[in-house]
Amino acid sequence: MVLFAPAFIILLVAHRALAVTFNLSVNLPFLTPSLGKSVVNIVKFIQANEIILNDIDPTGSHSFRLVYTATNFTSRNATLAIQNAIAEHNVVGVIGDRPSSLTIPQALTGAKDYVWMCSGASSSVDLTDKSLFPYFFRTMAADPYQGVFFSYFMRHIGWKSANVIASSDAYGRSVSTSFMSTAQTLGIQIAANTVFNAGQANFTDIINTVLNSGSQIIVLATTANNGIELLRQAKARGLISSEWVWLVCDSFAYWMTLNVTPQDIDNVNGMLVVYPREDSYNALYNQSVARFQQLNPGELVPAHSFNFLDCVSAMARGILRIVNATSAADVLARRYFPDLNRFFLHSFEGVTGNVEFDRQGNRLVPFQVFNFWNGTSTLVYNVLPDSSVIQVSPVRFFSGTSDIPPDRPRKNSLVATWDSAAGIALAVLNAVSMLTIVAVWAYLFYARERPTVKNLSFPFLTLIAIGCMLLLGSNLAALGVPTVATCQASLWLFCFGFELIFASSAAKSFRLFKIFHNKRLSKVRMSNMALMVRVSLVLLGQSVILAAWSAVDAQQPATIQTRSYITYRCSSANPTTDWVFSIITLLYNFALWAILIYFAYKTRNIASNFRETSFMFHTAQNTALTGVVVAAFAWFSFGESSLAAFIIKQCALIYSVAFAFAALIGRIAVAVYLDTAPPANDSVVLRKASNGSKRNRFMSASVAGTATIGGTPIATQLNQLKTLQLSVIRGDFAVKRLGSLMSTWTNHQVTLNLDEGVLHFFSLANDAKLGTVIRLSQAQVYPSSAMPGCLDVSTKSGGAWSIQFLTDDECNQWLALMAPSTPVGTSKERSRNRSTSATGKVGTGTTGSSGGGTQQQGV
C-alpha cells in the first residue's frame, strides 16, 4: 500500500505530461470596416462561448485553443492568413471563412498541410467537390439546397415566373444555377437571367432587362454587401414597390449589421430571405445567447453565428477522434491517413439543434423564410426537405399588406376584341357601312335600266361597291386577337379592295380620256369586257405578289408586350421580308393610284356622266391623304397608344371608303332619286303659255330682236333655217346645273345672241345673282344622254348646264342655231346620236366636226 501511492502519483504526472493543447484558427474578415459589425460580432459570439471546448474531451487529457486571424476580405490576404496561422501557431483546424470566395483559396492552401476546415457560412457548390477539397466540411447547407428551396417556396406561393440577378462569384453562380435548374422542373419560367461583377457600380442594363422581362419576382443571388448599390438603383427605377417581390439569399441576414443608411433599410421592406434554420431554441442555444449578451449587452447576434459555433464543436470533436485513433504527436506532425467521413461527419446536438451531414460534408438542414420590415426580420415560412411549406406567421410585402403580388403585372390588353367596347363600336360601324353599300347598290340595281345608271357602266359600279366591301371586310378581319388566318385575310382583302376601286375607276377614266382626246379612236368601241380584262390583270399582279409573300415568309401574329400592356401585330418572322414585300405592294398600288390621278386630271372638265372623272380625281386625292394616316398607324409601333392607333386607322379607312363610295356611287343613287322624285315648288318641268296651253312654237311672245324671214314662217322644216337670219333669240326654259347633287330645275330666261356668239341664262327668281353668260366658242353643246328633249352645255372651265325643251324638234332647232358658234356637229348627227343613246345600246351623245362625230359610250 505504501508502494502503490508513489506509483499512482508517477503515472498521473506522466499522463499530464502527455496532454496536448491543439490550436484552432478562426479566420474571418473582422478587420474590414465595410462589413460593419456583423463579422466582428460573430467573433465576439465565438469568444463568449469558448467555454464549450472544455467539455469536448471528457477525460480532460487534451484541450483546444482558439486563435483569431483576420482575412481582410480579399483572396490574397485570406491565403496569407491561413499560411501565417499554420506557420505561427501550427493550427490543425480552421474555422472560416464567411464568403465562399475567401473560403475556397484557404481550403486549397491548407489541404497540403492536412489542415481541416469548417465554415458556418460558405455555401458554394464548388466546395462539395471532395477531389479538390478533401478536408473541408460545413455546418451550412450548400448553395444548391438554397436554390432548390427558393423553387419550392415559389411553387407554394403560386408564382410561375421569376427574374434572376446573380453575382459572377462562386456564391452567386451556385445559388442561381441550382434555382434555375429546379425551377424549370417545377414549371417556373425564368423571364430574365442577368449577371454582374462584384464591385460593379452601374446596374442600368440589368434593371432595364428586368423591367422589360414581364415578371415581377426577382431572385437576387449575391452577398448582402454586393447588393447595397444594386438595391439603391433599383429603388430609383421603381423596382422596389408594391408590385415587386425580392427573394434574397441567406447572406442578407447580415443586412442590419452592415453600414447601411435608413434608406437602405427601407429598401428591404417586404423582402423575403431564404435562410437555413439556425434558431433551435434548445438549452445550448439559449445558453450561448445569454453568454454573448452578458459580455455584449444591447448587441444583436449576427446571422451564421450559431453555425460557426457548431463548427468549433465539430472541428474539436473530429480532431479528438483522430488523436484517439492515432496519437497527439501524429496529429501535430500530420502523420496519419486523413478520412473526412470517419473522423468529422458524425451527427451531434449543437446550438442549432441536431447537426447532420451528407457524405460531401454539407449540412442537412431545413430552410426558413424570413420577412424584413423596418429593420426587423420575422420568420414567416418553414420549408422542409420534403418540399412542403408551412406558414408560421403572416407575411408583409412592400405594400404593407399580406396581399400576394402576382408574378406578372396586370397588363392592359391593347386589343380591340369582339367583346370590348372599342371592338363592338368598330364592328358596328363597319357593319353599318357595309349594309349601306349593299342597300345603295341594290337601289341602283333596281334602277340599272335608267339612262343615269346605264350610262355610268353599272358593272363597274358593282366592282367599286365590291371593293368598298372588301376594304371594310379587312377592317373586320383585323378585330380581335390575330391569328395566321386573320392576318392573311386582312392583308388580301385590303389589297384587292383598293385595287377593285382604283382599277375600275382608272378604266372608266381611261375610256373617257380616249374618247375626248383621240379622234382616231372615235370609231373604236371600248367594251366593258375589254376593260374588265385589264382590271383582272391588275388583280392578278397583286395576287402574284401576295402569293410570293406568303410562300417566302407569310405574315403571322406577333406579340408585343411590356410590363404594363400587351398587344399584337401581323408581320413576317423576318422584319426585312416584311418591309420588302410591303414596299413592293405599296409601289404597285401607288402606280395604280398615279394612273387614275393622271386620267382623272386629264378629263376632270368633261361634264358628261355627271362629271364623274372629277369625282374620281377628288377620290384619289382624298385616298392619298387618308392613306398616309392608315399606313403610319399600321406600320409603326405606338407603344401604350397602340389601341388608339388601331382605332384611328380603322376610322380613317372607314372614312376613306365612305368618301370613295359617296363620290363614285352614292351620288348617282341620289341623282336617280331626285330625277324620280316629285318636283319641288320652284322646279319647272313643263312650261305653259299664259293661256294655260302648252307652247308649241319655237319663239315665245317675248322674243326680242329682228329676223329676216323671207316670207317663210320660223317654225317650218329644219332645212329652211339655212335661209333664216336671226340676231337675238330669247325664251323661258327650265335649266339645271349639272355636276351638283342638290341642283334642281329652275325657270330661266335663256337668250342666244348670235352676233356675239354668247348664251345667257337669266334667273327668273328674285335672286341676288342675275345669271350666267357663256361664250359658245369655248363651250360644247349636245343633246343630253340622260334626259330626252334637253340640251347639255359644258365649258372647258368645268361648268355644265342642261336646258329642257318641250319637244325634240324645238331642241333640235336650238341646237342648229348654236352649232355655227360651237365646236359641235350638225343637228342631224346630234339627233341621230341622241336617238341611239336612248336605246341604251351605246351611251351618251357625240361631239365632233361635221365631217364625223365621235361617239361617246357609257363610262
Tab-separated table of N, CA and C in Angstrom, residues 318-413:
chain	number	residue	atom	x	y	z
A	318	GLY	N	-13.764	16.221	-34.086
A	318	GLY	CA	-13.073	15.457	-35.112
A	318	GLY	C	-11.597	15.292	-34.820
A	319	ILE	N	-10.961	16.380	-34.372
A	319	ILE	CA	-9.532	16.301	-34.030
A	319	ILE	C	-9.327	15.287	-32.910
A	320	LEU	N	-10.216	15.302	-31.948
A	320	LEU	CA	-10.086	14.359	-30.824
A	320	LEU	C	-10.221	12.913	-31.314
A	321	ARG	N	-11.088	12.667	-32.293
A	321	ARG	CA	-11.220	11.306	-32.825
A	321	ARG	C	-9.928	10.871	-33.516
A	322	ILE	N	-9.272	11.792	-34.210
A	322	ILE	CA	-8.006	11.458	-34.866
A	322	ILE	C	-6.946	11.119	-33.813
A	323	VAL	N	-6.915	11.934	-32.729
A	323	VAL	CA	-5.940	11.693	-31.649
A	323	VAL	C	-6.170	10.316	-31.032
A	324	ASN	N	-7.427	9.993	-30.805
A	324	ASN	CA	-7.743	8.700	-30.198
A	324	ASN	C	-7.398	7.553	-31.129
A	325	ALA	N	-7.486	7.786	-32.430
A	325	ALA	CA	-7.186	6.728	-33.396
A	325	ALA	C	-5.694	6.615	-33.656
A	326	THR	N	-4.964	7.701	-33.485
A	326	THR	CA	-3.519	7.695	-33.723
A	326	THR	C	-2.821	8.140	-32.440
A	327	SER	N	-2.349	9.395	-32.480
A	327	SER	CA	-1.738	9.985	-31.280
A	327	SER	C	-1.676	11.477	-31.480
A	328	ALA	N	-1.487	12.159	-30.377
A	328	ALA	CA	-1.382	13.603	-30.454
A	328	ALA	C	-0.188	14.002	-31.289
A	329	ALA	N	0.903	13.261	-31.124
A	329	ALA	CA	2.113	13.579	-31.889
A	329	ALA	C	1.879	13.402	-33.376
A	330	ASP	N	1.141	12.351	-33.758
A	330	ASP	CA	0.838	12.136	-35.181
A	330	ASP	C	-0.028	13.258	-35.744
A	331	VAL	N	-0.955	13.739	-34.925
A	331	VAL	CA	-1.813	14.830	-35.381
A	331	VAL	C	-0.979	16.091	-35.601
A	332	LEU	N	-0.139	16.420	-34.677
A	332	LEU	CA	0.673	17.625	-34.803
A	332	LEU	C	1.670	17.507	-35.942
A	333	ALA	N	2.153	16.275	-36.194
A	333	ALA	CA	3.139	16.065	-37.249
A	333	ALA	C	2.494	15.702	-38.586
A	334	ARG	N	1.157	15.654	-38.625
A	334	ARG	CA	0.408	15.300	-39.835
A	334	ARG	C	0.818	13.920	-40.345
A	335	ARG	N	0.995	12.955	-39.411
A	335	ARG	CA	1.389	11.609	-39.800
A	335	ARG	C	0.208	10.658	-39.611
A	336	TYR	N	-0.784	10.772	-40.413
A	336	TYR	CA	-1.935	9.876	-40.318
A	336	TYR	C	-2.673	9.913	-41.651
A	337	PHE	N	-3.534	8.942	-41.847
A	337	PHE	CA	-4.324	8.886	-43.075
A	337	PHE	C	-5.618	9.677	-42.862
A	338	PRO	N	-5.801	10.790	-43.589
A	338	PRO	CA	-6.998	11.619	-43.359
A	338	PRO	C	-8.244	10.926	-43.906
A	339	ASP	N	-9.336	11.067	-43.202
A	339	ASP	CA	-10.610	10.486	-43.635
A	339	ASP	C	-11.735	11.359	-43.079
A	340	LEU	N	-12.319	12.194	-43.951
A	340	LEU	CA	-13.338	13.158	-43.536
A	340	LEU	C	-14.548	12.452	-42.932
A	341	ASN	N	-15.042	11.437	-43.604
A	341	ASN	CA	-16.243	10.760	-43.111
A	341	ASN	C	-15.996	10.049	-41.776
A	342	ARG	N	-14.814	9.462	-41.649
A	342	ARG	CA	-14.518	8.685	-40.430
A	342	ARG	C	-14.387	9.570	-39.198
A	343	PHE	N	-13.766	10.711	-39.358
A	343	PHE	CA	-13.430	11.494	-38.162
A	343	PHE	C	-14.375	12.681	-37.900
A	344	PHE	N	-14.998	13.274	-38.973
A	344	PHE	CA	-15.712	14.534	-38.756
A	344	PHE	C	-17.220	14.482	-39.030
A	345	LEU	N	-17.654	13.681	-39.932
A	345	LEU	CA	-19.061	13.742	-40.353
A	345	LEU	C	-19.938	12.881	-39.460
A	346	HIS	N	-19.886	13.169	-38.165
A	346	HIS	CA	-20.732	12.500	-37.179
A	346	HIS	C	-21.791	13.493	-36.684
A	347	SER	N	-22.991	13.045	-36.533
A	347	SER	CA	-24.047	13.932	-36.044
A	347	SER	C	-23.887	14.164	-34.546
A	348	PHE	N	-24.358	15.337	-34.115
A	348	PHE	CA	-24.303	15.665	-32.686
A	348	PHE	C	-25.337	16.747	-32.403
A	349	GLU	N	-25.598	16.991	-31.161
A	349	GLU	CA	-26.552	18.024	-30.752
A	349	GLU	C	-25.770	19.303	-30.505
A	350	GLY	N	-26.036	20.321	-31.319
A	350	GLY	CA	-25.339	21.588	-31.190
A	350	GLY	C	-26.288	22.708	-30.825
A	351	VAL	N	-25.766	23.934	-30.898
A	351	VAL	CA	-26.608	25.088	-30.563
A	351	VAL	C	-27.703	25.291	-31.601
A	352	THR	N	-27.519	24.766	-32.815
A	352	THR	CA	-28.539	24.903	-33.866
A	352	THR	C	-29.457	23.690	-33.916
A	353	GLY	N	-29.328	22.813	-32.963
A	353	GLY	CA	-30.137	21.601	-32.966
A	353	GLY	C	-29.313	20.424	-33.416
A	354	ASN	N	-29.977	19.455	-34.010
A	354	ASN	CA	-29.263	18.263	-34.479
A	354	ASN	C	-28.424	18.622	-35.700
A	355	VAL	N	-27.121	18.382	-35.602
A	355	VAL	CA	-26.195	18.669	-36.699
A	355	VAL	C	-25.920	17.367	-37.423
A	356	GLU	N	-26.299	17.352	-38.729
A	356	GLU	CA	-26.166	16.130	-39.521
A	356	GLU	C	-25.589	16.498	-40.876
A	357	PHE	N	-24.737	15.624	-41.445
A	357	PHE	CA	-24.039	15.908	-42.692
A	357	PHE	C	-24.361	14.851	-43.740
A	358	ASP	N	-24.185	15.259	-45.015
A	358	ASP	CA	-24.192	14.257	-46.074
A	358	ASP	C	-22.757	13.816	-46.324
A	359	ARG	N	-22.528	12.941	-47.284
A	359	ARG	CA	-21.202	12.359	-47.490
A	359	ARG	C	-20.218	13.360	-48.078
A	360	GLN	N	-20.697	14.509	-48.578
A	360	GLN	CA	-19.804	15.540	-49.100
A	360	GLN	C	-19.487	16.603	-48.060
A	361	GLY	N	-19.942	16.385	-46.841
A	361	GLY	CA	-19.642	17.324	-45.780
A	361	GLY	C	-20.586	18.510	-45.732
A	362	ASN	N	-21.734	18.433	-46.400
A	362	ASN	CA	-22.727	19.507	-46.381
A	362	ASN	C	-23.740	19.269	-45.271
A	363	ARG	N	-24.157	20.323	-44.634
A	363	ARG	CA	-25.140	20.226	-43.557
A	363	ARG	C	-26.523	19.919	-44.136
A	364	LEU	N	-27.199	19.001	-43.539
A	364	LEU	CA	-28.579	18.708	-43.901
A	364	LEU	C	-29.480	19.433	-42.912
A	365	VAL	N	-30.216	20.438	-43.420
A	365	VAL	CA	-30.996	21.271	-42.515
A	365	VAL	C	-32.188	21.861	-43.261
A	366	PRO	N	-33.322	21.976	-42.663
A	366	PRO	CA	-34.458	22.665	-43.292
A	366	PRO	C	-34.147	24.159	-43.459
A	367	PHE	N	-34.905	24.788	-44.370
A	367	PHE	CA	-34.747	26.228	-44.588
A	367	PHE	C	-35.962	26.964	-44.036
A	368	GLN	N	-35.741	28.233	-43.801
A	368	GLN	CA	-36.807	29.105	-43.327
A	368	GLN	C	-36.846	30.364	-44.177
A	369	VAL	N	-37.995	30.973	-44.220
A	369	VAL	CA	-38.166	32.228	-44.956
A	369	VAL	C	-38.468	33.324	-43.950
A	370	PHE	N	-37.612	34.345	-43.957
A	370	PHE	CA	-37.780	35.481	-43.062
A	370	PHE	C	-38.259	36.690	-43.856
A	371	ASN	N	-38.996	37.541	-43.202
A	371	ASN	CA	-39.602	38.716	-43.822
A	371	ASN	C	-39.050	39.977	-43.157
A	372	PHE	N	-38.394	40.827	-43.979
A	372	PHE	CA	-37.865	42.092	-43.461
A	372	PHE	C	-38.976	43.135	-43.376
A	373	TRP	N	-38.990	43.887	-42.291
A	373	TRP	CA	-39.879	45.046	-42.176
A	373	TRP	C	-39.325	45.980	-41.097
A	374	ASN	N	-39.003	47.198	-41.545
A	374	ASN	CA	-38.470	48.231	-40.643
A	374	ASN	C	-37.268	47.737	-39.828
A	375	GLY	N	-36.365	47.044	-40.502
A	375	GLY	CA	-35.132	46.613	-39.873
A	375	GLY	C	-35.237	45.354	-39.049
A	376	THR	N	-36.389	44.734	-38.995
A	376	THR	CA	-36.577	43.513	-38.208
A	376	THR	C	-36.962	42.370	-39.133
A	377	SER	N	-36.375	41.204	-38.898
A	377	SER	CA	-36.718	40.023	-39.695
A	377	SER	C	-37.629	39.112	-38.875
A	378	THR	N	-38.666	38.633	-39.522
A	378	THR	CA	-39.658	37.778	-38.860
A	378	THR	C	-39.788	36.476	-39.619
A	379	LEU	N	-39.780	35.368	-38.887
A	379	LEU	CA	-39.961	34.070	-39.516
A	379	LEU	C	-41.412	33.949	-39.992
A	380	VAL	N	-41.571	33.653	-41.302
A	380	VAL	CA	-42.925	33.554	-41.861
A	380	VAL	C	-43.211	32.173	-42.453
A	381	TYR	N	-42.192	31.452	-42.914
A	381	TYR	CA	-42.421	30.132	-43.506
A	381	TYR	C	-41.284	29.185	-43.106
A	382	ASN	N	-41.637	27.916	-42.977
A	382	ASN	CA	-40.660	26.834	-42.886
A	382	ASN	C	-40.738	26.019	-44.164
A	383	VAL	N	-39.572	25.806	-44.781
A	383	VAL	CA	-39.514	24.998	-45.998
A	383	VAL	C	-38.763	23.714	-45.655
A	384	LEU	N	-39.471	22.617	-45.643
A	384	LEU	CA	-38.900	21.355	-45.192
A	384	LEU	C	-38.212	20.615	-46.335
A	385	PRO	N	-37.306	19.675	-45.997
A	385	PRO	CA	-36.593	18.952	-47.054
A	385	PRO	C	-37.493	18.195	-48.019
A	386	ASP	N	-38.687	17.816	-47.597
A	386	ASP	CA	-39.588	17.093	-48.492
A	386	ASP	C	-40.360	18.024	-49.418
A	387	SER	N	-39.950	19.298	-49.464
A	387	SER	CA	-40.517	20.356	-50.329
A	387	SER	C	-41.822	20.935	-49.809
A	388	SER	N	-42.299	20.476	-48.684
A	388	SER	CA	-43.516	21.061	-48.118
A	388	SER	C	-43.194	22.398	-47.459
A	389	VAL	N	-44.175	23.296	-47.479
A	389	VAL	CA	-44.005	24.649	-46.944
A	389	VAL	C	-45.073	24.879	-45.882
A	390	ILE	N	-44.644	25.342	-44.719
A	390	ILE	CA	-45.562	25.591	-43.609
A	390	ILE	C	-45.478	27.067	-43.224
A	391	GLN	N	-46.614	27.756	-43.251
A	391	GLN	CA	-46.622	29.166	-42.868
A	391	GLN	C	-46.650	29.277	-41.350
A	392	VAL	N	-45.768	30.162	-40.851
A	392	VAL	CA	-45.642	30.362	-39.409
A	392	VAL	C	-46.356	31.624	-38.961
A	393	SER	N	-46.237	32.681	-39.770
A	393	SER	CA	-46.864	33.960	-39.421
A	393	SER	C	-47.183	34.704	-40.713
A	394	PRO	N	-48.044	35.727	-40.667
A	394	PRO	CA	-48.399	36.462	-41.881
A	394	PRO	C	-47.184	37.180	-42.472
A	395	VAL	N	-47.083	37.147	-43.783
A	395	VAL	CA	-46.013	37.856	-44.472
A	395	VAL	C	-46.468	39.277	-44.767
A	396	ARG	N	-45.523	40.193	-44.832
A	396	ARG	CA	-45.841	41.590	-45.093
A	396	ARG	C	-44.995	42.058	-46.272
A	397	PHE	N	-45.658	42.329	-47.387
A	397	PHE	CA	-44.940	42.753	-48.586
A	397	PHE	C	-44.712	44.258	-48.550
A	398	PHE	N	-44.070	44.766	-49.588
A	398	PHE	CA	-43.707	46.173	-49.590
A	398	PHE	C	-44.938	47.073	-49.485
A	399	SER	N	-46.072	46.584	-49.952
A	399	SER	CA	-47.304	47.367	-49.856
A	399	SER	C	-47.771	47.539	-48.427
A	400	GLY	N	-47.190	46.753	-47.493
A	400	GLY	CA	-47.608	46.806	-46.104
A	400	GLY	C	-48.734	45.853	-45.785
A	401	THR	N	-49.173	45.095	-46.773
A	401	THR	CA	-50.265	44.140	-46.584
A	401	THR	C	-49.762	42.728	-46.870
A	402	SER	N	-50.627	41.762	-46.606
A	402	SER	CA	-50.299	40.361	-46.880
A	402	SER	C	-50.826	39.905	-48.235
A	403	ASP	N	-51.332	40.851	-49.027
A	403	ASP	CA	-51.827	40.511	-50.361
A	403	ASP	C	-50.643	40.136	-51.247
A	404	ILE	N	-50.666	38.921	-51.750
A	404	ILE	CA	-49.534	38.416	-52.539
A	404	ILE	C	-49.550	39.061	-53.927
A	405	PRO	N	-48.490	39.771	-54.279
A	405	PRO	CA	-48.444	40.369	-55.626
A	405	PRO	C	-48.354	39.282	-56.694
A	406	PRO	N	-48.942	39.491	-57.841
A	406	PRO	CA	-48.837	38.493	-58.925
A	406	PRO	C	-47.424	38.477	-59.491
A	407	ASP	N	-47.039	37.333	-60.032
A	407	ASP	CA	-45.694	37.247	-60.594
A	407	ASP	C	-45.587	38.020	-61.901
A	408	ARG	N	-46.686	38.238	-62.566
A	408	ARG	CA	-46.676	39.049	-63.787
A	408	ARG	C	-47.610	40.238	-63.584
A	409	PRO	N	-47.250	41.391	-64.139
A	409	PRO	CA	-48.095	42.566	-63.948
A	409	PRO	C	-49.449	42.385	-64.610
A	410	ARG	N	-50.416	43.059	-64.060
A	410	ARG	CA	-51.747	43.038	-64.662
A	410	ARG	C	-51.706	43.934	-65.891
A	411	LYS	N	-51.528	43.311	-67.037
A	411	LYS	CA	-51.299	44.060	-68.274
A	411	LYS	C	-52.616	44.493	-68.900
A	412	ASN	N	-52.589	45.695	-69.449
A	412	ASN	CA	-53.721	46.178	-70.219
A	412	ASN	C	-53.645	45.573	-71.615
A	413	SER	N	-54.725	44.954	-72.020
A	413	SER	CA	-54.775	44.378	-73.360
A	413	SER	C	-55.175	45.476	-74.348
